[in-house]
Tab-separated table of N, CA and C in Angstrom:
chain	number	residue	atom	x	y	z
G	1	MET	N	25.126	3.096	10.299
G	1	MET	CA	23.962	3.882	9.954
G	1	MET	C	23.208	3.209	8.802
G	2	THR	N	21.909	3.162	8.917
G	2	THR	CA	21.073	2.512	7.917
G	2	THR	C	20.997	3.340	6.647
G	3	LYS	N	21.148	2.681	5.496
G	3	LYS	CA	21.015	3.349	4.208
G	3	LYS	C	19.594	3.100	3.690
G	4	TYR	N	18.843	4.193	3.501
G	4	TYR	CA	17.471	4.116	3.001
G	4	TYR	C	17.432	4.497	1.534
G	5	GLU	N	16.578	3.781	0.786
G	5	GLU	CA	16.385	4.091	-0.626
G	5	GLU	C	14.928	3.860	-0.999
G	6	ILE	N	14.432	4.670	-1.909
G	6	ILE	CA	13.152	4.433	-2.572
G	6	ILE	C	13.516	4.208	-4.035
G	7	VAL	N	13.210	3.031	-4.551
G	7	VAL	CA	13.585	2.679	-5.918
G	7	VAL	C	12.363	2.159	-6.670
G	8	LYS	N	12.455	2.118	-7.972
G	8	LYS	CA	11.389	1.547	-8.783
G	8	LYS	C	11.259	0.073	-8.409
G	9	GLY	N	10.028	-0.347	-8.098
G	9	GLY	CA	9.791	-1.726	-7.702
G	9	GLY	C	10.033	-2.693	-8.848
G	10	LYS	N	10.743	-3.760	-8.552
G	10	LYS	CA	11.079	-4.773	-9.560
G	10	LYS	C	10.700	-6.154	-9.049
G	11	LYS	N	10.790	-7.125	-9.955
G	11	LYS	CA	10.455	-8.507	-9.600
G	11	LYS	C	11.292	-9.004	-8.420
G	12	LYS	N	12.562	-8.620	-8.376
G	12	LYS	CA	13.422	-9.089	-7.282
G	12	LYS	C	12.919	-8.572	-5.927
G	13	HIS	N	12.366	-7.358	-5.892
G	13	HIS	CA	11.813	-6.821	-4.650
G	13	HIS	C	10.543	-7.590	-4.272
G	14	ALA	N	9.712	-7.860	-5.280
G	14	ALA	CA	8.478	-8.614	-5.028
G	14	ALA	C	8.793	-10.018	-4.531
G	15	TYR	N	9.820	-10.640	-5.109
G	15	TYR	CA	10.205	-11.987	-4.683
G	15	TYR	C	10.609	-11.989	-3.210
G	16	GLU	N	11.380	-10.989	-2.806
G	16	GLU	CA	11.787	-10.906	-1.395
G	16	GLU	C	10.585	-10.624	-0.496
G	17	LEU	N	9.746	-9.668	-0.902
G	17	LEU	CA	8.616	-9.290	-0.055
G	17	LEU	C	7.590	-10.413	0.085
G	18	GLN	N	7.390	-11.210	-0.951
G	18	GLN	CA	6.417	-12.302	-0.829
G	18	GLN	C	6.827	-13.290	0.264
G	19	ARG	N	8.125	-13.380	0.539
G	19	ARG	CA	8.612	-14.288	1.588
G	19	ARG	C	8.645	-13.649	2.967
G	20	THR	N	8.674	-12.298	3.023
G	20	THR	CA	8.846	-11.615	4.308
G	20	THR	C	7.637	-10.761	4.696
G	21	MET	N	6.552	-10.832	3.923
G	21	MET	CA	5.392	-9.970	4.144
G	21	MET	C	4.803	-10.165	5.538
G	22	ARG	N	4.401	-9.063	6.158
G	22	ARG	CA	3.803	-9.137	7.486
G	22	ARG	C	2.450	-9.868	7.413
G	23	GLU	N	2.133	-10.521	8.486
G	23	GLU	CA	0.952	-11.380	8.544
G	23	GLU	C	-0.343	-10.619	8.263
G	24	ALA	N	-0.466	-9.401	8.775
G	24	ALA	CA	-1.699	-8.624	8.567
G	24	ALA	C	-1.941	-8.367	7.082
G	25	ASP	N	-0.888	-8.119	6.315
G	25	ASP	CA	-1.040	-7.894	4.879
G	25	ASP	C	-1.422	-9.188	4.164
G	26	LYS	N	-0.833	-10.304	4.578
G	26	LYS	CA	-1.199	-11.597	3.985
G	26	LYS	C	-2.680	-11.896	4.217
G	27	MET	N	-3.146	-11.658	5.447
G	27	MET	CA	-4.557	-11.917	5.772
G	27	MET	C	-5.473	-11.010	4.964
G	28	GLU	N	-5.081	-9.759	4.783
G	28	GLU	CA	-5.882	-8.809	4.023
G	28	GLU	C	-6.005	-9.235	2.560
G	29	ILE	N	-4.902	-9.644	1.963
G	29	ILE	CA	-4.906	-10.099	0.568
G	29	ILE	C	-5.820	-11.316	0.421
G	30	MET	N	-5.693	-12.259	1.335
G	30	MET	CA	-6.495	-13.474	1.263
G	30	MET	C	-7.976	-13.159	1.429
G	31	ALA	N	-8.322	-12.316	2.382
G	31	ALA	CA	-9.731	-12.002	2.646
G	31	ALA	C	-10.365	-11.227	1.498
G	32	SER	N	-9.596	-10.365	0.846
G	32	SER	CA	-10.190	-9.542	-0.206
G	32	SER	C	-10.325	-10.285	-1.527
G	33	ASN	N	-9.325	-11.100	-1.892
G	33	ASN	CA	-9.406	-11.725	-3.216
G	33	ASN	C	-8.820	-13.123	-3.325
G	34	LEU	N	-8.603	-13.778	-2.193
G	34	LEU	CA	-8.074	-15.152	-2.155
G	34	LEU	C	-6.765	-15.315	-2.926
G	35	LYS	N	-5.922	-14.292	-2.878
G	35	LYS	CA	-4.625	-14.374	-3.553
G	35	LYS	C	-3.518	-14.596	-2.534
G	36	THR	N	-2.444	-15.174	-3.013
G	36	THR	CA	-1.239	-15.314	-2.205
G	36	THR	C	-0.437	-14.021	-2.331
G	37	PRO	N	0.527	-13.791	-1.450
G	37	PRO	CA	1.393	-12.623	-1.620
G	37	PRO	C	2.048	-12.584	-3.003
G	38	LYS	N	2.490	-13.740	-3.492
G	38	LYS	CA	3.117	-13.805	-4.816
G	38	LYS	C	2.158	-13.330	-5.898
G	39	GLU	N	0.921	-13.806	-5.870
G	39	GLU	CA	-0.072	-13.410	-6.883
G	39	GLU	C	-0.402	-11.923	-6.790
G	40	ALA	N	-0.545	-11.414	-5.576
G	40	ALA	CA	-0.869	-9.995	-5.386
G	40	ALA	C	0.259	-9.108	-5.905
G	41	LEU	N	1.493	-9.446	-5.582
G	41	LEU	CA	2.628	-8.647	-6.030
G	41	LEU	C	2.818	-8.739	-7.547
G	42	ARG	N	2.602	-9.903	-8.108
G	42	ARG	CA	2.675	-10.028	-9.566
G	42	ARG	C	1.623	-9.129	-10.211
G	43	GLY	N	0.424	-9.106	-9.619
G	43	GLY	CA	-0.651	-8.273	-10.151
G	43	GLY	C	-0.300	-6.791	-10.168
G	44	VAL	N	0.274	-6.293	-9.084
G	44	VAL	CA	0.601	-4.868	-9.056
G	44	VAL	C	1.764	-4.531	-9.990
G	45	LEU	N	2.701	-5.454	-10.151
G	45	LEU	CA	3.806	-5.205	-11.079
G	45	LEU	C	3.316	-5.166	-12.529
G	46	GLU	N	2.225	-5.860	-12.811
G	46	GLU	CA	1.668	-5.899	-14.168
G	46	GLU	C	0.547	-4.885	-14.374
G	47	SER	N	0.285	-4.030	-13.411
G	47	SER	CA	-0.898	-3.166	-13.400
G	47	SER	C	-0.806	-1.898	-14.236
G	48	HIS	N	0.305	-1.574	-14.795
G	48	HIS	CA	0.529	-0.331	-15.527
G	48	HIS	C	0.644	0.877	-14.599
G	49	GLY	N	0.584	0.671	-13.308
G	49	GLY	CA	0.815	1.754	-12.367
G	49	GLY	C	2.283	1.750	-11.964
G	50	GLU	N	2.716	2.852	-11.376
G	50	GLU	CA	4.095	2.883	-10.892
G	50	GLU	C	4.176	2.157	-9.565
G	51	VAL	N	5.218	1.372	-9.404
G	51	VAL	CA	5.437	0.595	-8.186
G	51	VAL	C	6.794	0.997	-7.617
G	52	TRP	N	6.809	1.255	-6.322
G	52	TRP	CA	8.031	1.663	-5.639
G	52	TRP	C	8.372	0.671	-4.543
G	53	ALA	N	9.647	0.539	-4.258
G	53	ALA	CA	10.105	-0.312	-3.164
G	53	ALA	C	10.890	0.552	-2.184
G	54	GLY	N	10.570	0.413	-0.918
G	54	GLY	CA	11.316	1.075	0.138
G	54	GLY	C	12.324	0.098	0.703
G	55	LEU	N	13.591	0.460	0.671
G	55	LEU	CA	14.665	-0.424	1.121
G	55	LEU	C	15.403	0.176	2.308
G	56	ALA	N	15.816	-0.688	3.200
G	56	ALA	CA	16.694	-0.312	4.308
G	56	ALA	C	17.873	-1.264	4.254
G	57	ASP	N	19.046	-0.737	3.997
G	57	ASP	CA	20.236	-1.568	3.802
G	57	ASP	C	19.979	-2.675	2.786
G	58	LYS	N	19.306	-2.303	1.690
G	58	LYS	CA	19.005	-3.173	0.545
G	58	LYS	C	17.961	-4.257	0.844
G	59	LYS	N	17.370	-4.250	2.039
G	59	LYS	CA	16.295	-5.195	2.367
G	59	LYS	C	14.954	-4.508	2.122
G	60	VAL	N	14.008	-5.248	1.550
G	60	VAL	CA	12.706	-4.673	1.226
G	60	VAL	C	11.890	-4.469	2.499
G	61	VAL	N	11.556	-3.218	2.754
G	61	VAL	CA	10.704	-2.864	3.885
G	61	VAL	C	9.250	-2.817	3.425
G	62	CYS	N	9.027	-2.258	2.216
G	62	CYS	CA	7.665	-2.152	1.698
G	62	CYS	C	7.693	-1.955	0.189
G	63	MET	N	6.547	-2.207	-0.404
G	63	MET	CA	6.310	-1.853	-1.799
G	63	MET	C	4.979	-1.121	-1.816
G	64	TYR	N	4.881	-0.096	-2.678
G	64	TYR	CA	3.647	0.687	-2.720
G	64	TYR	C	3.473	1.325	-4.082
G	65	GLY	N	2.267	1.833	-4.302
G	65	GLY	CA	1.978	2.504	-5.557
G	65	GLY	C	0.527	2.931	-5.623
G	66	VAL	N	0.122	3.408	-6.786
G	66	VAL	CA	-1.262	3.777	-7.054
G	66	VAL	C	-1.601	3.248	-8.438
G	67	ILE	N	-2.737	2.581	-8.536
G	67	ILE	CA	-3.216	2.048	-9.802
G	67	ILE	C	-4.416	2.881	-10.228
G	68	GLN	N	-4.450	3.303	-11.484
G	68	GLN	CA	-5.603	4.055	-11.979
G	68	GLN	C	-6.781	3.102	-12.091
G	69	LEU	N	-7.917	3.485	-11.470
G	69	LEU	CA	-9.082	2.610	-11.411
G	69	LEU	C	-9.645	2.309	-12.793
G	70	SER	N	-9.738	3.315	-13.652
G	70	SER	CA	-10.174	3.076	-15.025
G	70	SER	C	-9.516	4.105	-15.926
G	71	VAL	N	-9.385	3.753	-17.183
G	71	VAL	CA	-8.739	4.630	-18.150
G	71	VAL	C	-9.515	5.938	-18.301
G	72	LEU	N	-10.819	5.869	-18.143
G	72	LEU	CA	-11.661	7.042	-18.354
G	72	LEU	C	-11.815	7.910	-17.108
G	73	GLY	N	-11.477	7.380	-15.943
G	73	GLY	CA	-11.696	8.125	-14.716
G	73	GLY	C	-10.437	8.739	-14.145
G	74	ASP	N	-10.632	9.447	-13.037
G	74	ASP	CA	-9.482	10.060	-12.373
G	74	ASP	C	-9.363	9.568	-10.934
G	75	ARG	N	-9.801	8.327	-10.704
G	75	ARG	CA	-9.682	7.726	-9.370
G	75	ARG	C	-8.479	6.788	-9.334
G	76	GLY	N	-7.684	6.936	-8.289
G	76	GLY	CA	-6.521	6.084	-8.095
G	76	GLY	C	-6.717	5.171	-6.903
G	77	VAL	N	-6.107	4.000	-6.969
G	77	VAL	CA	-6.185	3.008	-5.899
G	77	VAL	C	-4.801	2.886	-5.261
G	78	PRO	N	-4.589	3.565	-4.125
G	78	PRO	CA	-3.288	3.461	-3.453
G	78	PRO	C	-3.186	2.138	-2.695
G	79	TRP	N	-1.984	1.609	-2.619
G	79	TRP	CA	-1.770	0.351	-1.898
G	79	TRP	C	-0.359	0.354	-1.301
G	80	LEU	N	-0.189	-0.442	-0.274
G	80	LEU	CA	1.115	-0.639	0.348
G	80	LEU	C	1.133	-2.032	0.948
G	81	LEU	N	2.175	-2.773	0.687
G	81	LEU	CA	2.408	-4.080	1.306
G	81	LEU	C	3.785	-4.020	1.941
G	82	ALA	N	3.920	-4.577	3.142
G	82	ALA	CA	5.172	-4.395	3.878
G	82	ALA	C	5.641	-5.679	4.554
G	83	SER	N	6.918	-5.675	4.866
G	83	SER	CA	7.496	-6.731	5.689
G	83	SER	C	7.434	-6.264	7.148
G	84	ASP	N	7.814	-7.132	8.057
G	84	ASP	CA	7.838	-6.748	9.470
G	84	ASP	C	8.869	-5.655	9.752
G	85	LEU	N	9.784	-5.429	8.812
G	85	LEU	CA	10.774	-4.358	8.983
G	85	LEU	C	10.126	-2.976	9.022
G	86	ILE	N	8.889	-2.860	8.567
G	86	ILE	CA	8.220	-1.563	8.558
G	86	ILE	C	8.123	-0.984	9.973
G	87	THR	N	7.958	-1.837	10.972
G	87	THR	CA	7.842	-1.315	12.340
G	87	THR	C	9.171	-0.739	12.824
G	88	VAL	N	10.277	-1.318	12.389
G	88	VAL	CA	11.600	-0.842	12.780
G	88	VAL	C	11.933	0.482	12.095
G	89	HIS	N	11.469	0.625	10.855
G	89	HIS	CA	11.831	1.783	10.043
G	89	HIS	C	10.610	2.654	9.724
G	90	ALA	N	9.610	2.601	10.555
G	90	ALA	CA	8.335	3.262	10.271
G	90	ALA	C	8.479	4.756	10.016
G	91	ARG	N	9.191	5.450	10.849
G	91	ARG	CA	9.287	6.905	10.736
G	91	ARG	C	9.766	7.335	9.345
G	92	ARG	N	10.811	6.698	8.864
G	92	ARG	CA	11.383	7.051	7.567
G	92	ARG	C	10.369	6.821	6.434
G	93	PHE	N	9.707	5.657	6.447
G	93	PHE	CA	8.820	5.330	5.341
G	93	PHE	C	7.473	6.025	5.440
G	94	LEU	N	7.050	6.385	6.628
G	94	LEU	CA	5.824	7.174	6.752
G	94	LEU	C	6.024	8.546	6.110
G	95	ARG	N	7.175	9.159	6.338
G	95	ARG	CA	7.461	10.452	5.718
G	95	ARG	C	7.499	10.340	4.193
G	96	GLU	N	8.121	9.277	3.692
G	96	GLU	CA	8.196	9.076	2.236
G	96	GLU	C	6.803	8.853	1.658
G	97	ASN	N	5.959	8.097	2.369
G	97	ASN	CA	4.596	7.857	1.887
G	97	ASN	C	3.782	9.142	1.857
G	98	LYS	N	4.005	10.017	2.817
G	98	LYS	CA	3.283	11.286	2.833
G	98	LYS	C	3.645	12.104	1.584
G	99	LYS	N	4.924	12.134	1.216
G	99	LYS	CA	5.351	12.826	0.000
G	99	LYS	C	4.708	12.182	-1.228
G	100	PHE	N	4.668	10.863	-1.254
G	100	PHE	CA	4.093	10.135	-2.387
G	100	PHE	C	2.605	10.462	-2.536
G	101	ILE	N	1.866	10.473	-1.425
G	101	ILE	CA	0.434	10.787	-1.477
G	101	ILE	C	0.223	12.223	-1.951
G	102	THR	N	1.070	13.140	-1.523
G	102	THR	CA	0.969	14.531	-1.986
G	102	THR	C	1.103	14.589	-3.503
G	103	THR	N	2.032	13.852	-4.054
G	103	THR	CA	2.203	13.796	-5.507
G	103	THR	C	0.976	13.171	-6.175
G	104	MET	N	0.461	12.080	-5.615
G	104	MET	CA	-0.691	11.398	-6.207
G	104	MET	C	-1.952	12.266	-6.166
G	105	ARG	N	-2.046	13.123	-5.166
G	105	ARG	CA	-3.201	14.018	-5.069
G	105	ARG	C	-3.239	15.004	-6.231
G	106	LYS	N	-2.104	15.259	-6.837
G	106	LYS	CA	-2.046	16.154	-7.993
G	106	LYS	C	-2.436	15.423	-9.280
G	107	GLU	N	-2.317	14.098	-9.268
G	107	GLU	CA	-2.591	13.311	-10.470
G	107	GLU	C	-4.007	12.751	-10.535
G	108	PHE	N	-4.661	12.614	-9.388
G	108	PHE	CA	-5.980	11.988	-9.338
G	108	PHE	C	-6.989	12.905	-8.665
G	109	GLY	N	-8.262	12.733	-9.028
G	109	GLY	CA	-9.337	13.472	-8.372
G	109	GLY	C	-9.715	12.861	-7.037
G	110	GLN	N	-9.543	11.546	-6.922
G	110	GLN	CA	-9.867	10.850	-5.680
G	110	GLN	C	-8.961	9.627	-5.549
G	111	LEU	N	-8.554	9.337	-4.328
G	111	LEU	CA	-7.839	8.106	-4.008
G	111	LEU	C	-8.790	7.252	-3.179
G	112	VAL	N	-8.902	5.976	-3.517
G	112	VAL	CA	-9.866	5.100	-2.841
G	112	VAL	C	-9.373	3.651	-2.833
G	113	ASN	N	-9.597	2.968	-1.718
G	113	ASN	CA	-9.295	1.538	-1.609
G	113	ASN	C	-9.973	1.012	-0.346
G	114	TYR	N	-9.639	-0.214	0.036
G	114	TYR	CA	-10.227	-0.861	1.202
G	114	TYR	C	-9.115	-1.431	2.076
G	115	VAL	N	-9.338	-1.418	3.395
G	115	VAL	CA	-8.375	-1.971	4.347
G	115	VAL	C	-9.123	-2.904	5.309
G	116	ASP	N	-8.523	-4.040	5.571
G	116	ASP	CA	-9.094	-5.033	6.475
G	116	ASP	C	-9.229	-4.427	7.869
G	117	GLU	N	-10.367	-4.631	8.479
G	117	GLU	CA	-10.612	-4.102	9.824
G	117	GLU	C	-9.553	-4.573	10.817
G	118	ARG	N	-9.005	-5.760	10.618
G	118	ARG	CA	-8.013	-6.328	11.538
G	118	ARG	C	-6.631	-5.691	11.383
G	119	ASN	N	-6.403	-4.963	10.315
G	119	ASN	CA	-5.080	-4.416	10.024
G	119	ASN	C	-4.912	-3.062	10.733
G	120	ILE	N	-4.711	-3.123	12.027
G	120	ILE	CA	-4.651	-1.939	12.896
G	120	ILE	C	-3.562	-0.960	12.455
G	121	GLU	N	-2.358	-1.459	12.186
G	121	GLU	CA	-1.258	-0.572	11.788
G	121	GLU	C	-1.574	0.147	10.488
G	122	ALA	N	-2.157	-0.563	9.538
G	122	ALA	CA	-2.490	0.069	8.246
G	122	ALA	C	-3.554	1.146	8.436
G	123	LYS	N	-4.527	0.897	9.300
G	123	LYS	CA	-5.573	1.899	9.531
G	123	LYS	C	-4.984	3.153	10.162
G	124	ARG	N	-4.062	3.001	11.106
G	124	ARG	CA	-3.401	4.157	11.722
G	124	ARG	C	-2.602	4.944	10.690
G	125	TRP	N	-1.880	4.213	9.830
G	125	TRP	CA	-1.078	4.836	8.776
G	125	TRP	C	-1.979	5.629	7.834
G	126	LEU	N	-3.117	5.039	7.430
G	126	LEU	CA	-4.033	5.722	6.510
G	126	LEU	C	-4.607	6.997	7.124
G	127	GLN	N	-4.979	6.929	8.387
G	127	GLN	CA	-5.518	8.119	9.055
G	127	GLN	C	-4.443	9.193	9.177
G	128	TRP	N	-3.221	8.803	9.483
G	128	TRP	CA	-2.117	9.751	9.581
G	128	TRP	C	-1.868	10.443	8.239
G	129	LEU	N	-2.040	9.688	7.147
G	129	LEU	CA	-1.866	10.261	5.813
G	129	LEU	C	-3.005	11.195	5.425
G	130	GLY	N	-4.140	11.132	6.147
G	130	GLY	CA	-5.263	12.016	5.870
G	130	GLY	C	-6.452	11.370	5.179
G	131	PHE	N	-6.459	10.051	5.065
G	131	PHE	CA	-7.601	9.359	4.469
G	131	PHE	C	-8.767	9.313	5.441
G	132	GLU	N	-9.972	9.308	4.899
G	132	GLU	CA	-11.178	9.108	5.693
G	132	GLU	C	-11.545	7.641	5.613
G	133	LEU	N	-11.782	7.015	6.766
G	133	LEU	CA	-12.174	5.616	6.815
G	133	LEU	C	-13.655	5.523	7.137
G	134	GLU	N	-14.384	4.788	6.306
G	134	GLU	CA	-15.803	4.553	6.559
G	134	GLU	C	-15.956	3.409	7.553
G	135	GLU	N	-17.162	3.238	8.061
G	135	GLU	CA	-17.439	2.107	8.949
G	135	GLU	C	-17.155	0.800	8.207
G	136	ALA	N	-16.704	-0.198	8.925
G	136	ALA	CA	-16.402	-1.490	8.306
G	136	ALA	C	-17.690	-2.139	7.795
G	137	ALA	N	-17.572	-2.782	6.648
G	137	ALA	CA	-18.689	-3.488	6.028
G	137	ALA	C	-18.124	-4.699	5.284
G	138	PRO	N	-18.956	-5.716	5.038
G	138	PRO	CA	-18.460	-6.891	4.302
G	138	PRO	C	-17.876	-6.487	2.951
G	139	TYR	N	-16.721	-7.081	2.632
G	139	TYR	CA	-16.032	-6.746	1.389
G	139	TYR	C	-15.203	-7.943	0.953
G	140	GLY	N	-14.986	-8.057	-0.344
G	140	GLY	CA	-14.096	-9.074	-0.889
G	140	GLY	C	-14.733	-10.441	-0.963
G	141	ILE	N	-13.955	-11.375	-1.438
G	141	ILE	CA	-14.444	-12.736	-1.641
G	141	ILE	C	-14.920	-13.371	-0.344
G	142	LEU	N	-14.200	-13.149	0.740
G	142	LEU	CA	-14.584	-13.767	2.019
G	142	LEU	C	-15.602	-12.940	2.799
G	143	GLN	N	-15.962	-11.762	2.275
G	143	GLN	CA	-16.948	-10.884	2.914
G	143	GLN	C	-16.603	-10.573	4.366
G	144	ARG	N	-15.328	-10.345	4.625
G	144	ARG	CA	-14.872	-9.925	5.955
G	144	ARG	C	-15.079	-8.421	6.084
G	145	PRO	N	-15.112	-7.912	7.314
G	145	PRO	CA	-15.259	-6.463	7.496
G	145	PRO	C	-14.020	-5.700	7.013
G	146	PHE	N	-14.243	-4.772	6.108
G	146	PHE	CA	-13.210	-3.892	5.579
G	146	PHE	C	-13.714	-2.462	5.680
G	147	HIS	N	-12.789	-1.530	5.828
G	147	HIS	CA	-13.108	-0.105	5.799
G	147	HIS	C	-12.769	0.418	4.412
G	148	LYS	N	-13.715	1.099	3.775
G	148	LYS	CA	-13.391	1.828	2.555
G	148	LYS	C	-12.666	3.087	3.005
G	149	PHE	N	-11.561	3.426	2.343
G	149	PHE	CA	-10.875	4.672	2.678
G	149	PHE	C	-10.745	5.532	1.431
G	150	THR	N	-10.933	6.833	1.633
G	150	THR	CA	-10.936	7.767	0.510
G	150	THR	C	-10.204	9.053	0.865
G	151	MET	N	-9.753	9.727	-0.188
G	151	MET	CA	-9.192	11.060	-0.043
G	151	MET	C	-9.578	11.836	-1.300
G	152	GLU	N	-10.258	12.938	-1.093
G	152	GLU	CA	-10.585	13.824	-2.213
G	152	GLU	C	-9.363	14.648	-2.525
G	153	CYS	N	-9.106	14.846	-3.814
G	153	CYS	CA	-7.844	15.476	-4.201
G	153	CYS	C	-8.003	16.737	-5.032
G	154	ARG	N	-9.168	17.136	-5.341
G	154	ARG	CA	-9.398	18.242	-6.287
G	154	ARG	C	-8.864	19.587	-5.802
G	155	ASN	N	-8.779	19.803	-4.521
G	155	ASN	CA	-8.388	21.119	-4.004
G	155	ASN	C	-6.893	21.229	-3.713
G	156	VAL	N	-6.104	20.377	-4.319
G	156	VAL	CA	-4.664	20.391	-4.048
G	156	VAL	C	-3.977	21.373	-4.974
């Protein structure tokens, strides 16, 4: 039986995930800001936001969190980066992410970020969580089509 854990994300988790990250997430990172998986994961670990790692039998399935957009505002930027193991263990981690978003809705007035139009699985996950996706428009350094996604949180 698989042992699942949600733990505080650490450098060792980021090191593993940078080597096993799914291709769609790598393409999204590159298109938005020309970063490597290593650079993106280092950035989120240094962001002052909480970072979590989803593990299955001690292997990193995903890392996720929310970064406060500005010190003065109440907008959070949710993110998730995953390995290919996410498809095998999707049900478990989708439920955990739903709980996490419920908690974040109490802390922020709005959750907002962007998802690459090509990242089909991520778009399905975001819609399942209750985010609204706008029409794709040029975004990021490479100006590829991305969907802005938002969730209003004030009525929670």
